[in-house]
JSON list of C-alpha atoms in Angstrom, two decimals:
[
{"chain": "A", "resi": 4, "resn": "MET", "atom": "CA", "xyz": [27.29, -31.16, -4.94]},
{"chain": "A", "resi": 5, "resn": "ARG", "atom": "CA", "xyz": [27.62, -28.62, -7.83]},
{"chain": "A", "resi": 6, "resn": "GLY", "atom": "CA", "xyz": [24.81, -27.27, -9.78]},
{"chain": "A", "resi": 7, "resn": "GLY", "atom": "CA", "xyz": [21.82, -24.90, -9.78]},
{"chain": "A", "resi": 8, "resn": "ASN", "atom": "CA", "xyz": [19.37, -26.82, -7.59]},
{"chain": "A", "resi": 9, "resn": "VAL", "atom": "CA", "xyz": [21.45, -27.88, -4.48]},
{"chain": "A", "resi": 10, "resn": "PHE", "atom": "CA", "xyz": [18.57, -27.09, -1.94]},
{"chain": "A", "resi": 11, "resn": "GLU", "atom": "CA", "xyz": [15.92, -29.07, -4.00]},
{"chain": "A", "resi": 12, "resn": "HIS", "atom": "CA", "xyz": [18.31, -31.92, -4.53]},
{"chain": "A", "resi": 13, "resn": "THR", "atom": "CA", "xyz": [18.92, -32.14, -0.64]},
{"chain": "A", "resi": 14, "resn": "ILE", "atom": "CA", "xyz": [15.17, -32.01, -0.07]},
{"chain": "A", "resi": 15, "resn": "ALA", "atom": "CA", "xyz": [14.53, -34.95, -2.76]},
{"chain": "A", "resi": 16, "resn": "GLU", "atom": "CA", "xyz": [17.37, -36.98, -1.24]},
{"chain": "A", "resi": 17, "resn": "LEU", "atom": "CA", "xyz": [16.18, -36.88, 2.31]},
{"chain": "A", "resi": 18, "resn": "LEU", "atom": "CA", "xyz": [12.71, -37.71, 1.09]},
{"chain": "A", "resi": 19, "resn": "ARG", "atom": "CA", "xyz": [13.84, -40.43, -0.88]},
{"chain": "A", "resi": 20, "resn": "ALA", "atom": "CA", "xyz": [15.82, -41.95, 1.92]},
{"chain": "A", "resi": 21, "resn": "ILE", "atom": "CA", "xyz": [12.82, -41.79, 4.29]},
{"chain": "A", "resi": 22, "resn": "ARG", "atom": "CA", "xyz": [10.52, -43.20, 1.66]},
{"chain": "A", "resi": 23, "resn": "LEU", "atom": "CA", "xyz": [12.83, -46.23, 0.86]},
{"chain": "A", "resi": 24, "resn": "GLY", "atom": "CA", "xyz": [12.99, -47.20, 4.46]},
{"chain": "A", "resi": 25, "resn": "GLN", "atom": "CA", "xyz": [16.63, -46.07, 5.17]},
{"chain": "A", "resi": 26, "resn": "TYR", "atom": "CA", "xyz": [15.13, -44.00, 8.00]},
{"chain": "A", "resi": 27, "resn": "LEU", "atom": "CA", "xyz": [11.70, -45.21, 9.54]},
{"chain": "A", "resi": 28, "resn": "VAL", "atom": "CA", "xyz": [9.19, -43.16, 11.33]},
{"chain": "A", "resi": 29, "resn": "GLY", "atom": "CA", "xyz": [10.68, -42.37, 14.91]},
{"chain": "A", "resi": 30, "resn": "ASP", "atom": "CA", "xyz": [14.26, -42.87, 13.73]},
{"chain": "A", "resi": 31, "resn": "LYS", "atom": "CA", "xyz": [16.89, -40.22, 14.34]},
{"chain": "A", "resi": 32, "resn": "LEU", "atom": "CA", "xyz": [18.69, -39.17, 11.20]},
{"chain": "A", "resi": 33, "resn": "PRO", "atom": "CA", "xyz": [22.57, -39.33, 11.33]},
{"chain": "A", "resi": 34, "resn": "PRO", "atom": "CA", "xyz": [24.50, -36.33, 12.78]},
{"chain": "A", "resi": 35, "resn": "GLU", "atom": "CA", "xyz": [24.41, -33.19, 10.55]},
{"chain": "A", "resi": 36, "resn": "ARG", "atom": "CA", "xyz": [28.19, -33.57, 9.59]},
{"chain": "A", "resi": 37, "resn": "GLU", "atom": "CA", "xyz": [27.83, -37.11, 8.40]},
{"chain": "A", "resi": 38, "resn": "LEU", "atom": "CA", "xyz": [24.39, -36.47, 6.63]},
{"chain": "A", "resi": 39, "resn": "ALA", "atom": "CA", "xyz": [25.75, -33.40, 4.69]},
{"chain": "A", "resi": 40, "resn": "ALA", "atom": "CA", "xyz": [28.83, -35.56, 3.58]},
{"chain": "A", "resi": 41, "resn": "ARG", "atom": "CA", "xyz": [26.50, -38.33, 2.43]},
{"chain": "A", "resi": 42, "resn": "ILE", "atom": "CA", "xyz": [24.35, -35.99, 0.32]},
{"chain": "A", "resi": 43, "resn": "ASP", "atom": "CA", "xyz": [27.46, -33.98, -0.68]},
{"chain": "A", "resi": 44, "resn": "VAL", "atom": "CA", "xyz": [26.05, -30.56, 0.39]},
{"chain": "A", "resi": 45, "resn": "SER", "atom": "CA", "xyz": [27.03, -27.99, 2.86]},
{"chain": "A", "resi": 46, "resn": "ARG", "atom": "CA", "xyz": [25.72, -28.29, 6.34]},
{"chain": "A", "resi": 47, "resn": "ALA", "atom": "CA", "xyz": [24.00, -24.92, 5.87]},
{"chain": "A", "resi": 48, "resn": "THR", "atom": "CA", "xyz": [21.97, -26.24, 2.99]},
{"chain": "A", "resi": 49, "resn": "LEU", "atom": "CA", "xyz": [21.10, -29.33, 4.94]},
{"chain": "A", "resi": 50, "resn": "ARG", "atom": "CA", "xyz": [19.70, -27.24, 7.91]},
{"chain": "A", "resi": 51, "resn": "GLN", "atom": "CA", "xyz": [17.58, -25.10, 5.43]},
{"chain": "A", "resi": 52, "resn": "ALA", "atom": "CA", "xyz": [16.22, -28.51, 3.96]},
{"chain": "A", "resi": 53, "resn": "LEU", "atom": "CA", "xyz": [15.62, -30.07, 7.34]},
{"chain": "A", "resi": 54, "resn": "SER", "atom": "CA", "xyz": [13.86, -26.71, 8.50]},
{"chain": "A", "resi": 55, "resn": "GLU", "atom": "CA", "xyz": [11.46, -26.99, 5.58]},
{"chain": "A", "resi": 56, "resn": "LEU", "atom": "CA", "xyz": [10.84, -30.55, 5.96]},
{"chain": "A", "resi": 57, "resn": "GLN", "atom": "CA", "xyz": [9.92, -29.87, 9.75]},
{"chain": "A", "resi": 58, "resn": "THR", "atom": "CA", "xyz": [7.42, -27.29, 8.45]},
{"chain": "A", "resi": 59, "resn": "ALA", "atom": "CA", "xyz": [6.03, -29.95, 6.19]},
{"chain": "A", "resi": 60, "resn": "GLY", "atom": "CA", "xyz": [5.71, -32.19, 9.16]},
{"chain": "A", "resi": 61, "resn": "VAL", "atom": "CA", "xyz": [8.03, -34.94, 7.84]},
{"chain": "A", "resi": 62, "resn": "VAL", "atom": "CA", "xyz": [10.86, -34.37, 10.44]},
{"chain": "A", "resi": 63, "resn": "ASP", "atom": "CA", "xyz": [11.00, -32.97, 13.83]},
{"chain": "A", "resi": 64, "resn": "VAL", "atom": "CA", "xyz": [14.29, -31.17, 14.59]},
{"chain": "A", "resi": 65, "resn": "ARG", "atom": "CA", "xyz": [15.07, -31.10, 18.30]},
{"chain": "A", "resi": 66, "resn": "ARG", "atom": "CA", "xyz": [17.92, -28.97, 20.04]},
{"chain": "A", "resi": 67, "resn": "GLY", "atom": "CA", "xyz": [19.93, -29.86, 22.91]},
{"chain": "A", "resi": 68, "resn": "ARG", "atom": "CA", "xyz": [21.97, -32.73, 24.34]},
{"chain": "A", "resi": 69, "resn": "TYR", "atom": "CA", "xyz": [19.42, -35.37, 23.06]},
{"chain": "A", "resi": 70, "resn": "GLY", "atom": "CA", "xyz": [18.41, -33.43, 20.01]},
{"chain": "A", "resi": 71, "resn": "GLY", "atom": "CA", "xyz": [18.64, -34.12, 16.38]},
{"chain": "A", "resi": 72, "resn": "ALA", "atom": "CA", "xyz": [16.27, -34.60, 13.49]},
{"chain": "A", "resi": 73, "resn": "PHE", "atom": "CA", "xyz": [13.65, -37.47, 13.89]},
{"chain": "A", "resi": 74, "resn": "VAL", "atom": "CA", "xyz": [11.40, -38.79, 11.21]},
{"chain": "A", "resi": 75, "resn": "THR", "atom": "CA", "xyz": [7.63, -38.06, 12.05]},
{"chain": "A", "resi": 76, "resn": "ARG", "atom": "CA", "xyz": [5.93, -39.35, 8.91]},
{"chain": "A", "resi": 77, "resn": "LEU", "atom": "CA", "xyz": [6.41, -40.88, 5.46]},
{"chain": "A", "resi": 78, "resn": "PRO", "atom": "CA", "xyz": [6.64, -38.13, 2.62]},
{"chain": "A", "resi": 79, "resn": "SER", "atom": "CA", "xyz": [3.91, -39.87, 0.57]},
{"chain": "A", "resi": 80, "resn": "ALA", "atom": "CA", "xyz": [1.40, -40.65, 3.50]},
{"chain": "A", "resi": 81, "resn": "ASP", "atom": "CA", "xyz": [-0.95, -37.97, 2.04]},
{"chain": "A", "resi": 82, "resn": "THR", "atom": "CA", "xyz": [0.64, -35.90, -0.74]},
{"chain": "A", "resi": 83, "resn": "GLY", "atom": "CA", "xyz": [1.33, -38.80, -3.02]},
{"chain": "A", "resi": 84, "resn": "ALA", "atom": "CA", "xyz": [-1.94, -40.68, -2.62]},
{"chain": "A", "resi": 85, "resn": "GLY", "atom": "CA", "xyz": [-3.54, -41.22, -6.08]},
{"chain": "A", "resi": 86, "resn": "VAL", "atom": "CA", "xyz": [-0.97, -39.45, -8.11]},
{"chain": "A", "resi": 87, "resn": "ASP", "atom": "CA", "xyz": [-0.35, -41.10, -11.51]},
{"chain": "A", "resi": 88, "resn": "LEU", "atom": "CA", "xyz": [3.40, -41.42, -11.94]},
{"chain": "A", "resi": 89, "resn": "GLY", "atom": "CA", "xyz": [2.96, -41.61, -15.75]},
{"chain": "A", "resi": 90, "resn": "GLU", "atom": "CA", "xyz": [1.18, -38.14, -15.63]},
{"chain": "A", "resi": 91, "resn": "LEU", "atom": "CA", "xyz": [3.87, -36.88, -13.33]},
{"chain": "A", "resi": 92, "resn": "ASP", "atom": "CA", "xyz": [6.77, -37.96, -15.64]},
{"chain": "A", "resi": 93, "resn": "ASP", "atom": "CA", "xyz": [5.05, -36.78, -18.78]},
{"chain": "A", "resi": 94, "resn": "ALA", "atom": "CA", "xyz": [4.34, -33.35, -17.30]},
{"chain": "A", "resi": 95, "resn": "VAL", "atom": "CA", "xyz": [7.96, -32.55, -15.93]},
{"chain": "A", "resi": 96, "resn": "ARG", "atom": "CA", "xyz": [9.67, -33.99, -18.92]},
{"chain": "A", "resi": 97, "resn": "PHE", "atom": "CA", "xyz": [7.42, -32.05, -21.54]},
{"chain": "A", "resi": 98, "resn": "ARG", "atom": "CA", "xyz": [7.79, -28.75, -19.32]},
{"chain": "A", "resi": 99, "resn": "HIS", "atom": "CA", "xyz": [11.59, -29.14, -19.52]},
{"chain": "A", "resi": 100, "resn": "ILE", "atom": "CA", "xyz": [11.53, -29.49, -23.37]},
{"chain": "A", "resi": 101, "resn": "LEU", "atom": "CA", "xyz": [8.89, -26.54, -23.77]},
{"chain": "A", "resi": 102, "resn": "GLU", "atom": "CA", "xyz": [10.44, -24.03, -21.42]},
{"chain": "A", "resi": 103, "resn": "THR", "atom": "CA", "xyz": [14.10, -24.61, -22.51]},
{"chain": "A", "resi": 104, "resn": "SER", "atom": "CA", "xyz": [13.14, -24.30, -25.99]},
{"chain": "A", "resi": 105, "resn": "ALA", "atom": "CA", "xyz": [11.06, -21.15, -25.38]},
{"chain": "A", "resi": 106, "resn": "ALA", "atom": "CA", "xyz": [13.99, -19.53, -23.46]},
{"chain": "A", "resi": 107, "resn": "ARG", "atom": "CA", "xyz": [16.38, -20.22, -26.29]},
{"chain": "A", "resi": 108, "resn": "ILE", "atom": "CA", "xyz": [14.12, -18.84, -28.93]},
{"chain": "A", "resi": 109, "resn": "VAL", "atom": "CA", "xyz": [13.25, -15.63, -27.20]},
{"chain": "A", "resi": 110, "resn": "ALA", "atom": "CA", "xyz": [17.10, -15.10, -26.20]},
{"chain": "A", "resi": 111, "resn": "GLU", "atom": "CA", "xyz": [17.77, -15.24, -30.26]},
{"chain": "A", "resi": 112, "resn": "ARG", "atom": "CA", "xyz": [15.01, -12.62, -31.01]},
{"chain": "A", "resi": 113, "resn": "GLU", "atom": "CA", "xyz": [15.51, -9.17, -30.99]},
{"chain": "A", "resi": 114, "resn": "LEU", "atom": "CA", "xyz": [12.71, -7.93, -28.57]},
{"chain": "A", "resi": 115, "resn": "GLY", "atom": "CA", "xyz": [11.22, -4.41, -28.91]},
{"chain": "A", "resi": 116, "resn": "ALA", "atom": "CA", "xyz": [11.18, -1.98, -26.05]},
{"chain": "A", "resi": 117, "resn": "GLU", "atom": "CA", "xyz": [7.64, -2.95, -25.04]},
{"chain": "A", "resi": 118, "resn": "GLU", "atom": "CA", "xyz": [8.43, -6.67, -25.06]},
{"chain": "A", "resi": 119, "resn": "ARG", "atom": "CA", "xyz": [11.59, -6.21, -22.92]},
{"chain": "A", "resi": 120, "resn": "GLU", "atom": "CA", "xyz": [9.43, -4.12, -20.42]},
{"chain": "A", "resi": 121, "resn": "ARG", "atom": "CA", "xyz": [6.78, -6.90, -20.27]},
{"chain": "A", "resi": 122, "resn": "LEU", "atom": "CA", "xyz": [9.41, -9.62, -19.55]},
{"chain": "A", "resi": 123, "resn": "ILE", "atom": "CA", "xyz": [11.19, -7.47, -16.94]},
{"chain": "A", "resi": 124, "resn": "SER", "atom": "CA", "xyz": [7.85, -6.60, -15.21]},
{"chain": "A", "resi": 125, "resn": "ALA", "atom": "CA", "xyz": [6.67, -10.38, -15.20]},
{"chain": "A", "resi": 126, "resn": "GLU", "atom": "CA", "xyz": [9.87, -11.30, -13.52]},
{"chain": "A", "resi": 127, "resn": "ARG", "atom": "CA", "xyz": [9.81, -8.49, -10.93]},
{"chain": "A", "resi": 128, "resn": "SER", "atom": "CA", "xyz": [6.19, -9.09, -9.87]},
{"chain": "A", "resi": 129, "resn": "CYS", "atom": "CA", "xyz": [7.39, -12.50, -8.52]},
{"chain": "A", "resi": 130, "resn": "TRP", "atom": "CA", "xyz": [9.36, -10.88, -5.76]},
{"chain": "A", "resi": 131, "resn": "MET", "atom": "CA", "xyz": [6.33, -10.22, -3.63]},
{"chain": "A", "resi": 132, "resn": "PRO", "atom": "CA", "xyz": [6.00, -10.20, 0.17]},
{"chain": "A", "resi": 133, "resn": "LEU", "atom": "CA", "xyz": [5.01, -13.78, 0.71]},
{"chain": "A", "resi": 134, "resn": "GLY", "atom": "CA", "xyz": [3.09, -15.31, 3.67]},
{"chain": "A", "resi": 135, "resn": "SER", "atom": "CA", "xyz": [1.75, -18.84, 4.14]},
{"chain": "A", "resi": 136, "resn": "SER", "atom": "CA", "xyz": [-1.90, -18.39, 3.56]},
{"chain": "A", "resi": 137, "resn": "ALA", "atom": "CA", "xyz": [-3.75, -20.20, 0.84]},
{"chain": "A", "resi": 138, "resn": "GLU", "atom": "CA", "xyz": [-4.25, -16.63, -0.86]},
{"chain": "A", "resi": 139, "resn": "ASP", "atom": "CA", "xyz": [-0.50, -15.94, -0.80]},
{"chain": "A", "resi": 140, "resn": "ILE", "atom": "CA", "xyz": [0.31, -19.15, -2.35]},
{"chain": "A", "resi": 141, "resn": "GLU", "atom": "CA", "xyz": [-2.34, -18.69, -5.04]},
{"chain": "A", "resi": 142, "resn": "GLN", "atom": "CA", "xyz": [-1.05, -15.26, -5.82]},
{"chain": "A", "resi": 143, "resn": "PHE", "atom": "CA", "xyz": [2.52, -16.44, -6.22]},
{"chain": "A", "resi": 144, "resn": "ARG", "atom": "CA", "xyz": [1.49, -19.47, -8.33]},
{"chain": "A", "resi": 145, "resn": "ALA", "atom": "CA", "xyz": [-0.34, -16.97, -10.70]},
{"chain": "A", "resi": 146, "resn": "LEU", "atom": "CA", "xyz": [2.60, -14.66, -10.91]},
{"chain": "A", "resi": 147, "resn": "ASP", "atom": "CA", "xyz": [4.87, -17.52, -11.41]},
{"chain": "A", "resi": 148, "resn": "ALA", "atom": "CA", "xyz": [2.70, -18.87, -14.25]},
{"chain": "A", "resi": 149, "resn": "ARG", "atom": "CA", "xyz": [2.44, -15.34, -15.85]},
{"chain": "A", "resi": 150, "resn": "PHE", "atom": "CA", "xyz": [6.22, -15.20, -15.94]},
{"chain": "A", "resi": 151, "resn": "HIS", "atom": "CA", "xyz": [6.75, -18.47, -17.82]},
{"chain": "A", "resi": 152, "resn": "LEU", "atom": "CA", "xyz": [3.82, -17.75, -20.17]},
{"chain": "A", "resi": 153, "resn": "THR", "atom": "CA", "xyz": [5.29, -14.37, -20.94]},
{"chain": "A", "resi": 154, "resn": "ILE", "atom": "CA", "xyz": [8.31, -16.03, -22.10]},
{"chain": "A", "resi": 155, "resn": "ALA", "atom": "CA", "xyz": [6.38, -18.61, -24.10]},
{"chain": "A", "resi": 156, "resn": "GLU", "atom": "CA", "xyz": [4.30, -15.67, -25.77]},
{"chain": "A", "resi": 157, "resn": "LEU", "atom": "CA", "xyz": [7.43, -13.71, -26.68]},
{"chain": "A", "resi": 158, "resn": "THR", "atom": "CA", "xyz": [8.46, -16.74, -28.98]},
{"chain": "A", "resi": 159, "resn": "GLY", "atom": "CA", "xyz": [6.01, -15.49, -31.37]},
{"chain": "A", "resi": 160, "resn": "ILE", "atom": "CA", "xyz": [4.66, -19.07, -31.82]},
{"chain": "A", "resi": 161, "resn": "PRO", "atom": "CA", "xyz": [1.07, -19.14, -30.68]},
{"chain": "A", "resi": 162, "resn": "SER", "atom": "CA", "xyz": [0.85, -22.99, -30.60]},
{"chain": "A", "resi": 163, "resn": "LEU", "atom": "CA", "xyz": [3.95, -22.97, -28.31]},
{"chain": "A", "resi": 164, "resn": "ALA", "atom": "CA", "xyz": [2.34, -20.50, -25.99]},
{"chain": "A", "resi": 165, "resn": "HIS", "atom": "CA", "xyz": [-0.87, -22.59, -25.83]},
{"chain": "A", "resi": 166, "resn": "ALA", "atom": "CA", "xyz": [1.09, -25.77, -24.99]},
{"chain": "A", "resi": 167, "resn": "ALA", "atom": "CA", "xyz": [2.80, -23.72, -22.29]},
{"chain": "A", "resi": 168, "resn": "ALA", "atom": "CA", "xyz": [-0.35, -22.66, -20.60]},
{"chain": "A", "resi": 169, "resn": "THR", "atom": "CA", "xyz": [-1.70, -26.26, -20.73]},
{"chain": "A", "resi": 170, "resn": "THR", "atom": "CA", "xyz": [1.52, -27.66, -19.17]},
{"chain": "A", "resi": 171, "resn": "ARG", "atom": "CA", "xyz": [1.51, -24.88, -16.59]},
{"chain": "A", "resi": 172, "resn": "ASP", "atom": "CA", "xyz": [-1.95, -26.04, -15.39]},
{"chain": "A", "resi": 173, "resn": "ARG", "atom": "CA", "xyz": [-0.67, -29.57, -15.07]},
{"chain": "A", "resi": 174, "resn": "ILE", "atom": "CA", "xyz": [2.47, -28.64, -13.10]},
{"chain": "A", "resi": 175, "resn": "ASN", "atom": "CA", "xyz": [0.51, -26.20, -10.75]},
{"chain": "A", "resi": 176, "resn": "ALA", "atom": "CA", "xyz": [-1.99, -29.03, -10.11]},
{"chain": "A", "resi": 177, "resn": "LEU", "atom": "CA", "xyz": [0.90, -31.34, -9.04]},
{"chain": "A", "resi": 178, "resn": "LEU", "atom": "CA", "xyz": [2.52, -28.52, -6.92]},
{"chain": "A", "resi": 179, "resn": "ASP", "atom": "CA", "xyz": [-0.69, -28.09, -5.05]},
{"chain": "A", "resi": 180, "resn": "ARG", "atom": "CA", "xyz": [-0.16, -31.79, -3.77]},
{"chain": "A", "resi": 181, "resn": "ILE", "atom": "CA", "xyz": [3.01, -30.95, -2.01]},
{"chain": "A", "resi": 182, "resn": "PRO", "atom": "CA", "xyz": [4.14, -28.55, 0.82]},
{"chain": "A", "resi": 183, "resn": "PHE", "atom": "CA", "xyz": [4.80, -25.00, -0.03]},
{"chain": "A", "resi": 184, "resn": "ILE", "atom": "CA", "xyz": [8.57, -24.43, 0.63]},
{"chain": "A", "resi": 185, "resn": "HIS", "atom": "CA", "xyz": [9.64, -20.60, 0.90]},
{"chain": "A", "resi": 186, "resn": "THR", "atom": "CA", "xyz": [13.33, -21.35, 0.21]},
{"chain": "A", "resi": 187, "resn": "ASN", "atom": "CA", "xyz": [12.52, -22.91, -3.14]},
{"chain": "A", "resi": 188, "resn": "VAL", "atom": "CA", "xyz": [10.41, -19.81, -4.05]},
{"chain": "A", "resi": 189, "resn": "GLU", "atom": "CA", "xyz": [13.34, -17.56, -3.16]},
{"chain": "A", "resi": 190, "resn": "HIS", "atom": "CA", "xyz": [15.38, -19.62, -5.26]},
{"chain": "A", "resi": 191, "resn": "SER", "atom": "CA", "xyz": [12.96, -19.80, -8.10]},
{"chain": "A", "resi": 192, "resn": "CYS", "atom": "CA", "xyz": [12.76, -15.92, -8.25]},
{"chain": "A", "resi": 193, "resn": "THR", "atom": "CA", "xyz": [16.65, -15.72, -8.29]},
{"chain": "A", "resi": 194, "resn": "GLN", "atom": "CA", "xyz": [16.57, -18.00, -11.24]},
{"chain": "A", "resi": 195, "resn": "HIS", "atom": "CA", "xyz": [13.98, -16.11, -13.02]},
{"chain": "A", "resi": 196, "resn": "GLN", "atom": "CA", "xyz": [16.12, -12.92, -12.50]},
{"chain": "A", "resi": 197, "resn": "GLN", "atom": "CA", "xyz": [19.21, -14.67, -14.00]},
{"chain": "A", "resi": 198, "resn": "LEU", "atom": "CA", "xyz": [16.92, -16.13, -16.90]},
{"chain": "A", "resi": 199, "resn": "VAL", "atom": "CA", "xyz": [15.84, -12.72, -17.82]},
{"chain": "A", "resi": 200, "resn": "ALA", "atom": "CA", "xyz": [19.39, -11.39, -17.94]},
{"chain": "A", "resi": 201, "resn": "ALA", "atom": "CA", "xyz": [20.46, -14.21, -20.20]},
{"chain": "A", "resi": 202, "resn": "ILE", "atom": "CA", "xyz": [17.65, -13.48, -22.53]},
{"chain": "A", "resi": 203, "resn": "LEU", "atom": "CA", "xyz": [18.13, -9.70, -22.65]},
{"chain": "A", "resi": 204, "resn": "ASP", "atom": "CA", "xyz": [21.91, -10.49, -23.22]},
{"chain": "A", "resi": 205, "resn": "HIS", "atom": "CA", "xyz": [21.00, -12.70, -26.22]},
{"chain": "A", "resi": 206, "resn": "ASP", "atom": "CA", "xyz": [22.88, -15.56, -24.59]},
{"chain": "A", "resi": 207, "resn": "ALA", "atom": "CA", "xyz": [20.60, -18.37, -25.89]},
{"chain": "A", "resi": 208, "resn": "GLU", "atom": "CA", "xyz": [22.83, -21.18, -24.48]},
{"chain": "A", "resi": 209, "resn": "ALA", "atom": "CA", "xyz": [22.85, -19.56, -21.09]},
{"chain": "A", "resi": 210, "resn": "ALA", "atom": "CA", "xyz": [19.07, -18.97, -21.24]},
{"chain": "A", "resi": 211, "resn": "ALA", "atom": "CA", "xyz": [18.36, -22.67, -22.13]},
{"chain": "A", "resi": 212, "resn": "THR", "atom": "CA", "xyz": [20.67, -23.85, -19.42]},
{"chain": "A", "resi": 213, "resn": "LEU", "atom": "CA", "xyz": [18.96, -21.82, -16.76]},
{"chain": "A", "resi": 214, "resn": "ALA", "atom": "CA", "xyz": [15.45, -22.77, -17.96]},
{"chain": "A", "resi": 215, "resn": "ALA", "atom": "CA", "xyz": [16.51, -26.32, -17.75]},
{"chain": "A", "resi": 216, "resn": "GLN", "atom": "CA", "xyz": [17.96, -26.02, -14.13]},
{"chain": "A", "resi": 217, "resn": "HIS", "atom": "CA", "xyz": [14.77, -24.05, -13.00]},
{"chain": "A", "resi": 218, "resn": "ALA", "atom": "CA", "xyz": [12.67, -26.93, -14.45]},
{"chain": "A", "resi": 219, "resn": "GLU", "atom": "CA", "xyz": [14.73, -29.54, -12.81]},
{"chain": "A", "resi": 220, "resn": "GLY", "atom": "CA", "xyz": [14.57, -27.91, -9.41]},
{"chain": "A", "resi": 221, "resn": "THR", "atom": "CA", "xyz": [10.68, -28.29, -9.56]},
{"chain": "A", "resi": 222, "resn": "GLU", "atom": "CA", "xyz": [11.01, -31.70, -10.83]},
{"chain": "A", "resi": 223, "resn": "GLN", "atom": "CA", "xyz": [13.23, -32.82, -7.88]},
{"chain": "A", "resi": 224, "resn": "LEU", "atom": "CA", "xyz": [10.74, -31.44, -5.36]},
{"chain": "A", "resi": 225, "resn": "LEU", "atom": "CA", "xyz": [7.75, -33.13, -7.06]},
{"chain": "A", "resi": 226, "resn": "ARG", "atom": "CA", "xyz": [9.43, -36.41, -7.41]},
{"chain": "A", "resi": 227, "resn": "GLY", "atom": "CA", "xyz": [10.68, -36.30, -3.86]},
{"chain": "A", "resi": 228, "resn": "PHE", "atom": "CA", "xyz": [7.20, -35.83, -2.43]},
{"chain": "A", "resi": 229, "resn": "LEU", "atom": "CA", "xyz": [5.04, -37.69, -4.87]},
{"chain": "A", "resi": 230, "resn": "GLU", "atom": "CA", "xyz": [6.91, -40.61, -5.89]},
{"chain": "A", "resi": 231, "resn": "GLY", "atom": "CA", "xyz": [5.91, -43.09, -3.15]},
{"chain": "A", "resi": 232, "resn": "ASP", "atom": "CA", "xyz": [3.67, -45.89, -2.16]},
{"chain": "A", "resi": 233, "resn": "GLY", "atom": "CA", "xyz": [0.63, -43.71, -2.49]},
{"chain": "A", "resi": 234, "resn": "SER", "atom": "CA", "xyz": [1.08, -43.13, -6.09]},
{"chain": "A", "resi": 235, "resn": "THR", "atom": "CA", "xyz": [-0.06, -45.17, -9.03]},
{"chain": "A", "resi": 236, "resn": "LYS", "atom": "CA", "xyz": [1.56, -46.28, -12.23]},
{"chain": "A", "resi": 237, "resn": "GLU", "atom": "CA", "xyz": [0.09, -45.86, -15.57]},
{"chain": "A", "resi": 238, "resn": "ARG", "atom": "CA", "xyz": [-1.41, -49.05, -16.71]}
]
C-alpha cells in the first residue's frame, strides 16, 4: 500500500476483519507473511500494528513454536458503545474540509516573523517525552489541539478559527474513546513537521494534501475502533 497513513490503515483493516467475524475471539490470525500480503503492507508495519493492538487488549501476540497473534476481544466491546455513527461521520468529514482549507489558505499567505515563529513553536511543542499516564495523554491532546488551532487562527478568518476549535473538541471526545497509540502519535508529529515545512515554503497544494492525509489517518483509527455493533446510527 502506498500513502501517508500505512500504519493507521493496517490497524483499521485488522480491526475491521475482527469486527466482521473473519477472525473470532480465540482465533489465531494468519501467518505474518500471509497477513501482510492480504493488507498490502510490509511485515514491519504489520508487527507495529499488532504490537499496538496487543497493548489495546484486542490481540495477544505469543512467541515460540505454537505462537502467533490471537484475537482476545472484539474492538467495539467497550470503546464503541453508544457512539453515534452519524456524529462520527460528520465530525471527521467536517474536520477534513476545515483543516485542508486552513492549511491551503495559510500556505498562500505571507506570514510575518512572529506568525512563523508561533507556527514553528506550536509544531515543536508536540515532540514531548510521552508516557502512558492520563496526564501525559491530556497534555499531548492539548498540544496537538494548539497546533491545529494555530493554523486555523493564522488564516486570519475568525469564524474559521471558531469552527476549528469546536471541531477539535468533537474529535478529541471521540479520540478519548479509543486506545492511545504511541506509534500514531509519532507519525502525527512527523506529519505536523512536514505540514509546517509546506506552509513556510508557500506550497499550498502540498500543505492541503498533507493536512488531508493527517486527518485521514485519525479517521481510519476512529472508524476502525468505533464502527461496530456497540455504535448507534443516527435516526
